[in-house]
């Protein structure tokens, strides 16, 4: 099993630790480490602190993703989804929440605001060439493959 070092920041002892909510969950829930509630107005984006730092092993990233319940029921999402936390980042993890809805949404301390998935990273070697090999699709994009029924 992969080990990730977590440092809880001062003033967060009352917050639940990140955790998988089921035995086969892909993501761990992340909690808001707010000192006071924060209200997101419709269309507004704010950085929400989580109260922890971490050290990922080289070759891995943490992806911060929206929680499906908040997205469906409250129209709250993670703006840069998935947000990437690199293995060499050591600052506090923050979640960029956006209110895509029409009603204000208030984030409370200890509220589950996002999920974090740990994933391997493949580092690519870039080879700059004059021509690319042909493919069946070619340069078509944005719907060029048609609708499949």
mmCIF file of N, CA and C in Angstrom:
data_model
loop_
_atom_site.group_PDB
_atom_site.id
_atom_site.type_symbol
_atom_site.label_atom_id
_atom_site.label_comp_id
_atom_site.label_asym_id
_atom_site.label_seq_id
_atom_site.Cartn_x
_atom_site.Cartn_y
_atom_site.Cartn_z
ATOM 1 N N UNK A 1 0.840 -1.185 0.000
ATOM 2 C CA UNK A 1 0.000 0.000 0.000
ATOM 3 C C UNK A 1 0.885 1.247 0.000
ATOM 4 N N UNK A 2 0.499 2.245 -0.757
ATOM 5 C CA UNK A 2 1.238 3.497 -0.872
ATOM 6 C C UNK A 2 1.104 4.318 0.411
ATOM 7 N N UNK A 3 2.220 4.834 0.916
ATOM 8 C CA UNK A 3 2.189 5.670 2.113
ATOM 9 C C UNK A 3 2.293 7.138 1.726
ATOM 10 N N UNK A 4 1.400 7.945 2.287
ATOM 11 C CA UNK A 4 1.410 9.397 2.079
ATOM 12 C C UNK A 4 1.551 10.045 3.450
ATOM 13 N N UNK A 5 2.530 10.923 3.574
ATOM 14 C CA UNK A 5 2.757 11.607 4.838
ATOM 15 C C UNK A 5 1.846 12.829 4.915
ATOM 16 N N UNK A 6 1.081 12.931 6.015
ATOM 17 C CA UNK A 6 0.120 14.017 6.217
ATOM 18 C C UNK A 6 0.517 14.794 7.464
ATOM 19 N N UNK A 7 0.533 16.117 7.345
ATOM 20 C CA UNK A 7 0.783 16.989 8.495
ATOM 21 C C UNK A 7 -0.463 17.828 8.721
ATOM 22 N N UNK A 8 -1.137 17.606 9.850
ATOM 23 C CA UNK A 8 -2.293 18.429 10.202
ATOM 24 C C UNK A 8 -1.776 19.757 10.761
ATOM 25 N N UNK A 9 -2.363 20.840 10.334
ATOM 26 C CA UNK A 9 -1.919 22.163 10.762
ATOM 27 C C UNK A 9 -2.530 22.533 12.114
ATOM 28 N N UNK A 10 -1.888 23.452 12.843
ATOM 29 C CA UNK A 10 -2.416 23.856 14.154
ATOM 30 C C UNK A 10 -3.861 24.343 14.041
ATOM 31 N N UNK A 11 -4.639 24.017 15.050
ATOM 32 C CA UNK A 11 -6.031 24.447 15.084
ATOM 33 C C UNK A 11 -6.985 23.541 14.321
ATOM 34 N N UNK A 12 -6.516 22.357 13.923
ATOM 35 C CA UNK A 12 -7.369 21.457 13.153
ATOM 36 C C UNK A 12 -7.633 20.129 13.865
ATOM 37 N N UNK A 13 -7.282 20.056 15.152
ATOM 38 C CA UNK A 13 -7.452 18.790 15.881
ATOM 39 C C UNK A 13 -8.908 18.332 15.919
ATOM 40 N N UNK A 14 -9.858 19.262 15.824
ATOM 41 C CA UNK A 14 -11.275 18.899 15.870
ATOM 42 C C UNK A 14 -11.816 18.414 14.523
ATOM 43 N N UNK A 15 -11.034 18.573 13.465
ATOM 44 C CA UNK A 15 -11.507 18.177 12.134
ATOM 45 C C UNK A 15 -11.310 16.685 11.910
ATOM 46 N N UNK A 16 -12.265 16.057 11.218
ATOM 47 C CA UNK A 16 -12.044 14.649 10.850
ATOM 48 C C UNK A 16 -10.843 14.549 9.921
ATOM 49 N N UNK A 17 -10.153 13.426 9.986
ATOM 50 C CA UNK A 17 -9.057 13.190 9.054
ATOM 51 C C UNK A 17 -9.637 12.765 7.717
ATOM 52 N N UNK A 18 -8.888 13.045 6.640
ATOM 53 C CA UNK A 18 -9.302 12.556 5.327
ATOM 54 C C UNK A 18 -9.508 11.065 5.427
ATOM 55 N N UNK A 19 -10.502 10.584 4.696
ATOM 56 C CA UNK A 19 -10.767 9.157 4.760
ATOM 57 C C UNK A 19 -11.554 8.690 3.555
ATOM 58 N N UNK A 20 -11.362 7.407 3.255
ATOM 59 C CA UNK A 20 -12.187 6.759 2.244
ATOM 60 C C UNK A 20 -13.510 6.421 2.932
ATOM 61 N N UNK A 21 -14.625 6.739 2.311
ATOM 62 C CA UNK A 21 -15.921 6.534 2.941
ATOM 63 C C UNK A 21 -16.494 5.139 2.691
ATOM 64 N N UNK A 22 -15.850 4.364 1.834
ATOM 65 C CA UNK A 22 -16.230 2.965 1.655
ATOM 66 C C UNK A 22 -14.974 2.179 1.286
ATOM 67 N N UNK A 23 -15.064 0.868 1.364
ATOM 68 C CA UNK A 23 -13.887 0.032 1.142
ATOM 69 C C UNK A 23 -13.377 0.093 -0.288
ATOM 70 N N UNK A 24 -14.210 0.490 -1.249
ATOM 71 C CA UNK A 24 -13.766 0.548 -2.640
ATOM 72 C C UNK A 24 -13.841 1.955 -3.221
ATOM 73 N N UNK A 25 -13.932 2.955 -2.366
ATOM 74 C CA UNK A 25 -13.961 4.343 -2.832
ATOM 75 C C UNK A 25 -12.623 4.705 -3.471
ATOM 76 N N UNK A 26 -12.680 5.428 -4.579
ATOM 77 C CA UNK A 26 -11.461 5.877 -5.259
ATOM 78 C C UNK A 26 -10.888 7.125 -4.602
ATOM 79 N N UNK A 27 -11.752 7.945 -4.022
ATOM 80 C CA UNK A 27 -11.314 9.209 -3.449
ATOM 81 C C UNK A 27 -11.550 9.292 -1.956
ATOM 82 N N UNK A 28 -10.698 10.071 -1.299
ATOM 83 C CA UNK A 28 -10.834 10.367 0.131
ATOM 84 C C UNK A 28 -11.558 11.696 0.264
ATOM 85 N N UNK A 29 -12.467 11.784 1.202
ATOM 86 C CA UNK A 29 -13.137 13.057 1.433
ATOM 87 C C UNK A 29 -12.194 14.039 2.113
ATOM 88 N N UNK A 30 -12.299 15.302 1.694
ATOM 89 C CA UNK A 30 -11.501 16.401 2.242
ATOM 90 C C UNK A 30 -12.463 17.359 2.944
ATOM 91 N N UNK A 31 -12.045 17.869 4.103
ATOM 92 C CA UNK A 31 -12.898 18.717 4.928
ATOM 93 C C UNK A 31 -12.427 20.175 4.930
ATOM 94 N N UNK A 32 -13.378 21.090 5.094
ATOM 95 C CA UNK A 32 -13.072 22.522 5.160
ATOM 96 C C UNK A 32 -12.485 22.857 6.525
ATOM 97 N N UNK A 33 -11.353 23.538 6.529
ATOM 98 C CA UNK A 33 -10.699 23.952 7.768
ATOM 99 C C UNK A 33 -10.889 25.455 7.965
ATOM 100 N N UNK A 34 -12.120 25.882 7.913
ATOM 101 C CA UNK A 34 -12.448 27.300 8.049
ATOM 102 C C UNK A 34 -12.504 27.714 9.514
ATOM 103 N N UNK A 35 -12.140 28.956 9.797
ATOM 104 C CA UNK A 35 -12.300 29.476 11.153
ATOM 105 C C UNK A 35 -13.697 30.066 11.335
ATOM 106 N N UNK A 36 -14.332 30.419 10.228
ATOM 107 C CA UNK A 36 -15.716 30.906 10.249
ATOM 108 C C UNK A 36 -16.354 30.517 8.915
ATOM 109 N N UNK A 37 -17.684 30.407 8.860
ATOM 110 C CA UNK A 37 -18.345 30.027 7.606
ATOM 111 C C UNK A 37 -18.008 30.993 6.469
ATOM 112 N N UNK A 38 -17.967 30.461 5.253
ATOM 113 C CA UNK A 38 -17.703 31.256 4.050
ATOM 114 C C UNK A 38 -18.869 31.045 3.096
ATOM 115 N N UNK A 39 -19.472 32.143 2.641
ATOM 116 C CA UNK A 39 -20.585 32.058 1.706
ATOM 117 C C UNK A 39 -20.103 32.342 0.293
ATOM 118 N N UNK A 40 -20.458 31.417 -0.601
ATOM 119 C CA UNK A 40 -20.188 31.588 -2.030
ATOM 120 C C UNK A 40 -21.466 32.078 -2.691
ATOM 121 N N UNK A 41 -21.403 33.271 -3.243
ATOM 122 C CA UNK A 41 -22.542 33.795 -3.989
ATOM 123 C C UNK A 41 -22.592 33.101 -5.351
ATOM 124 N N UNK A 42 -23.733 33.118 -6.025
ATOM 125 C CA UNK A 42 -23.803 32.525 -7.367
ATOM 126 C C UNK A 42 -22.698 33.086 -8.264
ATOM 127 N N UNK A 43 -21.960 32.188 -8.916
ATOM 128 C CA UNK A 43 -20.880 32.583 -9.802
ATOM 129 C C UNK A 43 -19.572 32.900 -9.105
ATOM 130 N N UNK A 44 -19.545 32.836 -7.798
ATOM 131 C CA UNK A 44 -18.342 33.204 -7.036
ATOM 132 C C UNK A 44 -17.437 31.994 -6.803
ATOM 133 N N UNK A 45 -16.131 32.266 -6.751
ATOM 134 C CA UNK A 45 -15.109 31.257 -6.519
ATOM 135 C C UNK A 45 -14.251 31.677 -5.341
ATOM 136 N N UNK A 46 -13.959 30.725 -4.442
ATOM 137 C CA UNK A 46 -13.090 31.016 -3.299
ATOM 138 C C UNK A 46 -12.208 29.812 -3.008
ATOM 139 N N UNK A 47 -11.021 30.107 -2.485
ATOM 140 C CA UNK A 47 -10.095 29.073 -2.051
ATOM 141 C C UNK A 47 -10.448 28.691 -0.613
ATOM 142 N N UNK A 48 -10.741 27.426 -0.406
ATOM 143 C CA UNK A 48 -11.121 26.936 0.918
ATOM 144 C C UNK A 48 -9.959 26.124 1.491
ATOM 145 N N UNK A 49 -9.476 26.496 2.683
ATOM 146 C CA UNK A 49 -8.357 25.760 3.288
ATOM 147 C C UNK A 49 -8.806 24.387 3.798
ATOM 148 N N UNK A 50 -7.859 23.452 3.836
ATOM 149 C CA UNK A 50 -8.168 22.100 4.303
ATOM 150 C C UNK A 50 -7.474 21.748 5.614
ATOM 151 N N UNK A 51 -6.498 22.548 6.013
ATOM 152 C CA UNK A 51 -5.840 22.306 7.291
ATOM 153 C C UNK A 51 -4.781 21.221 7.285
ATOM 154 N N UNK A 52 -4.318 20.820 6.097
ATOM 155 C CA UNK A 52 -3.253 19.823 6.067
ATOM 156 C C UNK A 52 -2.280 20.079 4.935
ATOM 157 N N UNK A 53 -1.087 19.546 5.126
ATOM 158 C CA UNK A 53 -0.042 19.501 4.110
ATOM 159 C C UNK A 53 0.290 18.037 3.908
ATOM 160 N N UNK A 54 0.936 17.721 2.789
ATOM 161 C CA UNK A 54 1.290 16.322 2.570
ATOM 162 C C UNK A 54 2.542 16.194 1.731
ATOM 163 N N UNK A 55 3.105 15.004 1.781
ATOM 164 C CA UNK A 55 4.255 14.655 0.959
ATOM 165 C C UNK A 55 3.881 13.391 0.194
ATOM 166 N N UNK A 56 3.710 13.550 -1.094
ATOM 167 C CA UNK A 56 3.426 12.405 -1.965
ATOM 168 C C UNK A 56 4.736 11.800 -2.445
ATOM 169 N N UNK A 57 4.766 10.498 -2.656
ATOM 170 C CA UNK A 57 5.968 9.902 -3.230
ATOM 171 C C UNK A 57 6.178 10.394 -4.664
ATOM 172 N N UNK A 58 7.421 10.465 -5.092
ATOM 173 C CA UNK A 58 7.724 10.826 -6.481
ATOM 174 C C UNK A 58 6.989 9.865 -7.406
ATOM 175 N N UNK A 59 6.475 10.394 -8.506
ATOM 176 C CA UNK A 59 5.758 9.560 -9.462
ATOM 177 C C UNK A 59 4.260 9.505 -9.218
ATOM 178 N N UNK A 60 3.770 10.296 -8.245
ATOM 179 C CA UNK A 60 2.337 10.328 -7.937
ATOM 180 C C UNK A 60 1.851 11.764 -7.868
ATOM 181 N N UNK A 61 0.554 11.924 -8.051
ATOM 182 C CA UNK A 61 -0.116 13.214 -7.862
ATOM 183 C C UNK A 61 -1.375 12.966 -7.052
ATOM 184 N N UNK A 62 -1.913 14.015 -6.462
ATOM 185 C CA UNK A 62 -3.232 13.969 -5.845
ATOM 186 C C UNK A 62 -4.149 14.810 -6.716
ATOM 187 N N UNK A 63 -5.279 14.252 -7.085
ATOM 188 C CA UNK A 63 -6.272 14.971 -7.886
ATOM 189 C C UNK A 63 -7.422 15.373 -6.981
ATOM 190 N N UNK A 64 -7.715 16.674 -6.931
ATOM 191 C CA UNK A 64 -8.826 17.186 -6.130
ATOM 192 C C UNK A 64 -10.028 17.319 -7.054
ATOM 193 N N UNK A 65 -11.117 16.653 -6.666
ATOM 194 C CA UNK A 65 -12.305 16.579 -7.510
ATOM 195 C C UNK A 65 -13.542 16.986 -6.719
ATOM 196 N N UNK A 66 -14.601 17.369 -7.432
ATOM 197 C CA UNK A 66 -15.848 17.706 -6.734
ATOM 198 C C UNK A 66 -16.469 16.484 -6.068
ATOM 199 N N UNK A 67 -17.269 16.730 -5.072
ATOM 200 C CA UNK A 67 -18.107 15.688 -4.485
ATOM 201 C C UNK A 67 -19.409 15.664 -5.279
ATOM 202 N N UNK A 68 -19.842 14.493 -5.659
ATOM 203 C CA UNK A 68 -21.024 14.387 -6.524
ATOM 204 C C UNK A 68 -22.282 14.934 -5.851
ATOM 205 N N UNK A 69 -22.424 14.734 -4.547
ATOM 206 C CA UNK A 69 -23.601 15.244 -3.846
ATOM 207 C C UNK A 69 -23.673 16.762 -3.861
ATOM 208 N N UNK A 70 -22.549 17.423 -3.609
ATOM 209 C CA UNK A 70 -22.536 18.894 -3.652
ATOM 210 C C UNK A 70 -22.803 19.400 -5.070
ATOM 211 N N UNK A 71 -22.256 18.696 -6.053
ATOM 212 C CA UNK A 71 -22.453 19.111 -7.442
ATOM 213 C C UNK A 71 -23.919 18.981 -7.841
ATOM 214 N N UNK A 72 -24.525 17.856 -7.557
ATOM 215 C CA UNK A 72 -25.905 17.613 -7.971
ATOM 216 C C UNK A 72 -26.909 18.433 -7.168
ATOM 217 N N UNK A 73 -26.763 18.440 -5.855
ATOM 218 C CA UNK A 73 -27.774 19.061 -4.990
ATOM 219 C C UNK A 73 -27.591 20.558 -4.797
ATOM 220 N N UNK A 74 -26.335 21.040 -4.853
ATOM 221 C CA UNK A 74 -26.062 22.448 -4.538
ATOM 222 C C UNK A 74 -25.355 23.206 -5.649
ATOM 223 N N UNK A 75 -25.018 22.527 -6.754
ATOM 224 C CA UNK A 75 -24.306 23.157 -7.874
ATOM 225 C C UNK A 75 -22.937 23.709 -7.475
ATOM 226 N N UNK A 76 -22.262 23.016 -6.553
ATOM 227 C CA UNK A 76 -20.944 23.431 -6.087
ATOM 228 C C UNK A 76 -19.910 22.508 -6.710
ATOM 229 N N UNK A 77 -18.893 23.097 -7.329
ATOM 230 C CA UNK A 77 -17.862 22.308 -7.982
ATOM 231 C C UNK A 77 -16.472 22.820 -7.689
ATOM 232 N N UNK A 78 -15.492 22.051 -8.108
ATOM 233 C CA UNK A 78 -14.085 22.437 -8.016
ATOM 234 C C UNK A 78 -13.722 23.035 -9.365
ATOM 235 N N UNK A 79 -13.358 24.304 -9.391
ATOM 236 C CA UNK A 79 -13.190 25.038 -10.642
ATOM 237 C C UNK A 79 -12.140 24.412 -11.552
ATOM 238 N N UNK A 80 -11.005 24.054 -11.028
ATOM 239 C CA UNK A 80 -9.929 23.502 -11.860
ATOM 240 C C UNK A 80 -9.941 21.974 -11.783
ATOM 241 N N UNK A 81 -11.099 21.409 -11.929
ATOM 242 C CA UNK A 81 -11.254 19.973 -11.713
ATOM 243 C C UNK A 81 -10.732 19.138 -12.867
ATOM 244 N N UNK A 82 -9.920 18.111 -12.607
ATOM 245 C CA UNK A 82 -9.350 17.879 -11.287
ATOM 246 C C UNK A 82 -8.154 18.789 -11.036
ATOM 247 N N UNK A 83 -8.084 19.325 -9.846
ATOM 248 C CA UNK A 83 -6.917 20.104 -9.454
ATOM 249 C C UNK A 83 -5.779 19.157 -9.131
ATOM 250 N N UNK A 84 -4.598 19.469 -9.579
ATOM 251 C CA UNK A 84 -3.442 18.596 -9.362
ATOM 252 C C UNK A 84 -2.572 19.122 -8.236
ATOM 253 N N UNK A 85 -2.215 18.225 -7.320
ATOM 254 C CA UNK A 85 -1.226 18.521 -6.292
ATOM 255 C C UNK A 85 0.001 17.688 -6.642
ATOM 256 N N UNK A 86 1.088 18.356 -6.942
ATOM 257 C CA UNK A 86 2.322 17.683 -7.351
ATOM 258 C C UNK A 86 3.046 17.079 -6.155
ATOM 259 N N UNK A 87 3.854 16.074 -6.433
ATOM 260 C CA UNK A 87 4.589 15.360 -5.387
ATOM 261 C C UNK A 87 5.560 16.265 -4.631
ATOM 262 N N UNK A 88 6.039 17.341 -5.249
ATOM 263 C CA UNK A 88 7.005 18.206 -4.563
ATOM 264 C C UNK A 88 6.365 19.413 -3.874
ATOM 265 N N UNK A 89 5.032 19.523 -3.882
ATOM 266 C CA UNK A 89 4.340 20.624 -3.204
ATOM 267 C C UNK A 89 4.224 20.310 -1.721
ATOM 268 N N UNK A 90 4.567 21.273 -0.866
ATOM 269 C CA UNK A 90 4.512 21.059 0.574
ATOM 270 C C UNK A 90 3.644 22.077 1.313
ATOM 271 N N UNK A 91 2.964 22.959 0.607
ATOM 272 C CA UNK A 91 2.099 23.930 1.260
ATOM 273 C C UNK A 91 0.760 23.332 1.656
ATOM 274 N N UNK A 92 -0.067 24.147 2.285
ATOM 275 C CA UNK A 92 -1.402 23.689 2.658
ATOM 276 C C UNK A 92 -2.216 23.387 1.409
ATOM 277 N N UNK A 93 -2.919 22.285 1.437
ATOM 278 C CA UNK A 93 -3.812 21.943 0.333
ATOM 279 C C UNK A 93 -5.044 22.826 0.436
ATOM 280 N N UNK A 94 -5.413 23.422 -0.680
ATOM 281 C CA UNK A 94 -6.615 24.245 -0.755
ATOM 282 C C UNK A 94 -7.517 23.726 -1.853
ATOM 283 N N UNK A 95 -8.802 23.997 -1.731
ATOM 284 C CA UNK A 95 -9.783 23.571 -2.717
ATOM 285 C C UNK A 95 -10.434 24.817 -3.307
ATOM 286 N N UNK A 96 -10.399 24.945 -4.632
ATOM 287 C CA UNK A 96 -10.992 26.089 -5.323
ATOM 288 C C UNK A 96 -12.450 25.754 -5.613
ATOM 289 N N UNK A 97 -13.343 26.188 -4.720
ATOM 290 C CA UNK A 97 -14.770 25.915 -4.883
ATOM 291 C C UNK A 97 -15.450 27.031 -5.650
ATOM 292 N N UNK A 98 -16.379 26.649 -6.515
ATOM 293 C CA UNK A 98 -17.180 27.601 -7.287
ATOM 294 C C UNK A 98 -18.655 27.268 -7.130
ATOM 295 N N UNK A 99 -19.447 28.313 -6.975
ATOM 296 C CA UNK A 99 -20.897 28.163 -6.917
ATOM 297 C C UNK A 99 -21.441 28.367 -8.324
ATOM 298 N N UNK A 100 -21.811 27.265 -8.978
ATOM 299 C CA UNK A 100 -22.371 27.313 -10.327
ATOM 300 C C UNK A 100 -23.888 27.485 -10.298
ATOM 301 N N UNK A 101 -24.460 27.560 -9.110
ATOM 302 C CA UNK A 101 -25.907 27.636 -8.967
ATOM 303 C C UNK A 101 -26.443 29.063 -8.964
ATOM 304 N N UNK A 102 -27.707 29.183 -8.556
ATOM 305 C CA UNK A 102 -28.400 30.474 -8.525
ATOM 306 C C UNK A 102 -28.681 30.956 -7.111
ATOM 307 N N UNK A 103 -28.281 30.169 -6.112
ATOM 308 C CA UNK A 103 -28.508 30.514 -4.709
ATOM 309 C C UNK A 103 -27.172 30.558 -3.983
ATOM 310 N N UNK A 104 -27.042 31.435 -2.968
ATOM 311 C CA UNK A 104 -25.814 31.429 -2.162
ATOM 312 C C UNK A 104 -25.632 30.069 -1.486
ATOM 313 N N UNK A 105 -24.378 29.688 -1.276
ATOM 314 C CA UNK A 105 -24.051 28.444 -0.584
ATOM 315 C C UNK A 105 -23.014 28.751 0.480
ATOM 316 N N UNK A 106 -23.283 28.332 1.713
ATOM 317 C CA UNK A 106 -22.361 28.588 2.816
ATOM 318 C C UNK A 106 -21.599 27.318 3.166
ATOM 319 N N UNK A 107 -20.271 27.436 3.159
ATOM 320 C CA UNK A 107 -19.388 26.342 3.530
ATOM 321 C C UNK A 107 -19.130 26.457 5.024
ATOM 322 N N UNK A 108 -19.347 25.361 5.733
ATOM 323 C CA UNK A 108 -19.154 25.326 7.178
ATOM 324 C C UNK A 108 -17.842 24.620 7.517
ATOM 325 N N UNK A 109 -17.303 24.931 8.674
ATOM 326 C CA UNK A 109 -16.120 24.224 9.173
ATOM 327 C C UNK A 109 -16.440 22.728 9.271
ATOM 328 N N UNK A 110 -15.489 21.902 8.891
ATOM 329 C CA UNK A 110 -15.582 20.440 8.947
ATOM 330 C C UNK A 110 -16.541 19.863 7.910
ATOM 331 N N UNK A 111 -17.030 20.662 6.991
ATOM 332 C CA UNK A 111 -17.890 20.143 5.926
ATOM 333 C C UNK A 111 -17.038 19.430 4.886
ATOM 334 N N UNK A 112 -17.547 18.318 4.369
ATOM 335 C CA UNK A 112 -16.854 17.610 3.289
ATOM 336 C C UNK A 112 -17.040 18.425 2.011
ATOM 337 N N UNK A 113 -15.929 18.910 1.450
ATOM 338 C CA UNK A 113 -16.025 19.842 0.318
ATOM 339 C C UNK A 113 -15.505 19.285 -0.995
ATOM 340 N N UNK A 114 -14.711 18.233 -0.952
ATOM 341 C CA UNK A 114 -14.123 17.689 -2.179
ATOM 342 C C UNK A 114 -13.636 16.287 -1.883
ATOM 343 N N UNK A 115 -13.145 15.635 -2.918
ATOM 344 C CA UNK A 115 -12.500 14.343 -2.726
ATOM 345 C C UNK A 115 -11.131 14.371 -3.393
ATOM 346 N N UNK A 116 -10.251 13.542 -2.881
ATOM 347 C CA UNK A 116 -8.888 13.508 -3.388
ATOM 348 C C UNK A 116 -8.558 12.091 -3.830
ATOM 349 N N UNK A 117 -8.112 11.968 -5.069
ATOM 350 C CA UNK A 117 -7.724 10.687 -5.645
ATOM 351 C C UNK A 117 -6.218 10.706 -5.868
ATOM 352 N N UNK A 118 -5.541 9.668 -5.437
ATOM 353 C CA UNK A 118 -4.101 9.537 -5.651
ATOM 354 C C UNK A 118 -3.898 8.747 -6.939
ATOM 355 N N UNK A 119 -3.054 9.272 -7.821
ATOM 356 C CA UNK A 119 -2.859 8.623 -9.123
ATOM 357 C C UNK A 119 -1.388 8.654 -9.532
ATOM 358 N N UNK A 120 -0.968 7.607 -10.249
ATOM 359 C CA UNK A 120 0.406 7.615 -10.764
ATOM 360 C C UNK A 120 0.544 8.642 -11.888
ATOM 361 N N UNK A 121 1.747 9.143 -12.052
ATOM 362 C CA UNK A 121 2.043 10.130 -13.095
ATOM 363 C C UNK A 121 3.062 9.530 -14.050
ATOM 364 N N UNK A 122 2.790 9.660 -15.310
ATOM 365 C CA UNK A 122 3.746 9.234 -16.331
ATOM 366 C C UNK A 122 4.428 10.488 -16.865
ATOM 367 N N UNK A 123 5.730 10.524 -16.797
ATOM 368 C CA UNK A 123 6.485 11.642 -17.348
ATOM 369 C C UNK A 123 6.864 11.288 -18.776
ATOM 370 N N UNK A 124 6.518 12.166 -19.694
ATOM 371 C CA UNK A 124 6.735 11.898 -21.120
ATOM 372 C C UNK A 124 8.028 12.538 -21.612
ATOM 373 N N UNK A 125 8.627 11.889 -22.580
ATOM 374 C CA UNK A 125 9.756 12.468 -23.308
ATOM 375 C C UNK A 125 9.169 13.084 -24.574
ATOM 376 N N UNK A 126 9.398 14.351 -24.789
ATOM 377 C CA UNK A 126 8.880 15.038 -25.973
ATOM 378 C C UNK A 126 9.892 14.938 -27.109
ATOM 379 N N UNK A 127 9.422 14.522 -28.268
ATOM 380 C CA UNK A 127 10.260 14.460 -29.466
ATOM 381 C C UNK A 127 9.657 15.405 -30.496
ATOM 382 N N UNK A 128 10.359 16.455 -30.816
ATOM 383 C CA UNK A 128 9.872 17.428 -31.777
ATOM 384 C C UNK A 128 10.218 16.972 -33.186
ATOM 385 N N UNK A 129 9.196 16.908 -34.043
ATOM 386 C CA UNK A 129 9.365 16.386 -35.399
ATOM 387 C C UNK A 129 8.767 17.372 -36.399
ATOM 388 N N UNK A 130 9.100 17.182 -37.682
ATOM 389 C CA UNK A 130 8.550 18.024 -38.750
ATOM 390 C C UNK A 130 7.166 17.549 -39.184
ATOM 391 N N UNK A 131 6.923 16.246 -39.128
ATOM 392 C CA UNK A 131 5.650 15.665 -39.549
ATOM 393 C C UNK A 131 5.204 14.620 -38.539
ATOM 394 N N UNK A 132 3.890 14.454 -38.420
ATOM 395 C CA UNK A 132 3.327 13.427 -37.549
ATOM 396 C C UNK A 132 2.801 12.284 -38.405
ATOM 397 N N UNK A 133 2.741 11.077 -37.857
ATOM 398 C CA UNK A 133 2.169 9.971 -38.625
ATOM 399 C C UNK A 133 0.670 10.201 -38.840
ATOM 400 N N UNK A 134 0.149 9.690 -39.948
ATOM 401 C CA UNK A 134 -1.273 9.819 -40.247
ATOM 402 C C UNK A 134 -2.095 8.970 -39.282
ATOM 403 N N UNK A 135 -3.369 9.340 -39.143
ATOM 404 C CA UNK A 135 -4.323 8.537 -38.377
ATOM 405 C C UNK A 135 -5.664 8.598 -39.099
ATOM 406 N N UNK A 136 -6.571 7.705 -38.756
ATOM 407 C CA UNK A 136 -7.889 7.692 -39.391
ATOM 408 C C UNK A 136 -8.648 8.982 -39.115
ATOM 409 N N UNK A 137 -8.478 9.562 -37.956
ATOM 410 C CA UNK A 137 -9.202 10.779 -37.588
ATOM 411 C C UNK A 137 -8.559 12.023 -38.192
ATOM 412 N N UNK A 138 -7.245 12.025 -38.291
ATOM 413 C CA UNK A 138 -6.561 13.205 -38.816
ATOM 414 C C UNK A 138 -6.663 14.379 -37.862
ATOM 415 N N UNK A 139 -6.923 15.572 -38.396
ATOM 416 C CA UNK A 139 -6.971 16.771 -37.565
ATOM 417 C C UNK A 139 -8.389 17.145 -37.150
ATOM 418 N N UNK A 140 -9.362 16.293 -37.436
ATOM 419 C CA UNK A 140 -10.745 16.591 -37.053
ATOM 420 C C UNK A 140 -10.914 16.585 -35.545
ATOM 421 N N UNK A 141 -11.679 17.509 -35.053
ATOM 422 C CA UNK A 141 -11.919 17.598 -33.614
ATOM 423 C C UNK A 141 -13.272 18.224 -33.329
ATOM 424 N N UNK A 142 -13.605 18.302 -32.069
ATOM 425 C CA UNK A 142 -14.834 18.954 -31.612
ATOM 426 C C UNK A 142 -16.062 18.445 -32.366
ATOM 427 N N UNK A 143 -16.301 17.142 -32.254
ATOM 428 C CA UNK A 143 -17.491 16.561 -32.863
ATOM 429 C C UNK A 143 -17.274 15.997 -34.246
ATOM 430 N N UNK A 144 -16.051 15.989 -34.737
ATOM 431 C CA UNK A 144 -15.802 15.539 -36.111
ATOM 432 C C UNK A 144 -16.020 14.034 -36.304
ATOM 433 N N UNK A 145 -16.025 13.279 -35.196
ATOM 434 C CA UNK A 145 -16.236 11.831 -35.336
ATOM 435 C C UNK A 145 -17.712 11.484 -35.418
ATOM 436 N N UNK A 146 -18.599 12.481 -35.295
ATOM 437 C CA UNK A 146 -20.035 12.249 -35.435
ATOM 438 C C UNK A 146 -20.637 11.641 -34.183
ATOM 439 N N UNK A 147 -21.944 11.479 -34.234
ATOM 440 C CA UNK A 147 -22.675 10.883 -33.121
ATOM 441 C C UNK A 147 -22.855 9.403 -33.367
ATOM 442 N N UNK A 148 -22.595 8.607 -32.365
ATOM 443 C CA UNK A 148 -22.779 7.161 -32.457
ATOM 444 C C UNK A 148 -24.106 6.810 -31.792
ATOM 445 N N UNK A 149 -24.974 6.108 -32.490
ATOM 446 C CA UNK A 149 -26.257 5.694 -31.911
ATOM 447 C C UNK A 149 -26.274 4.213 -31.706
#
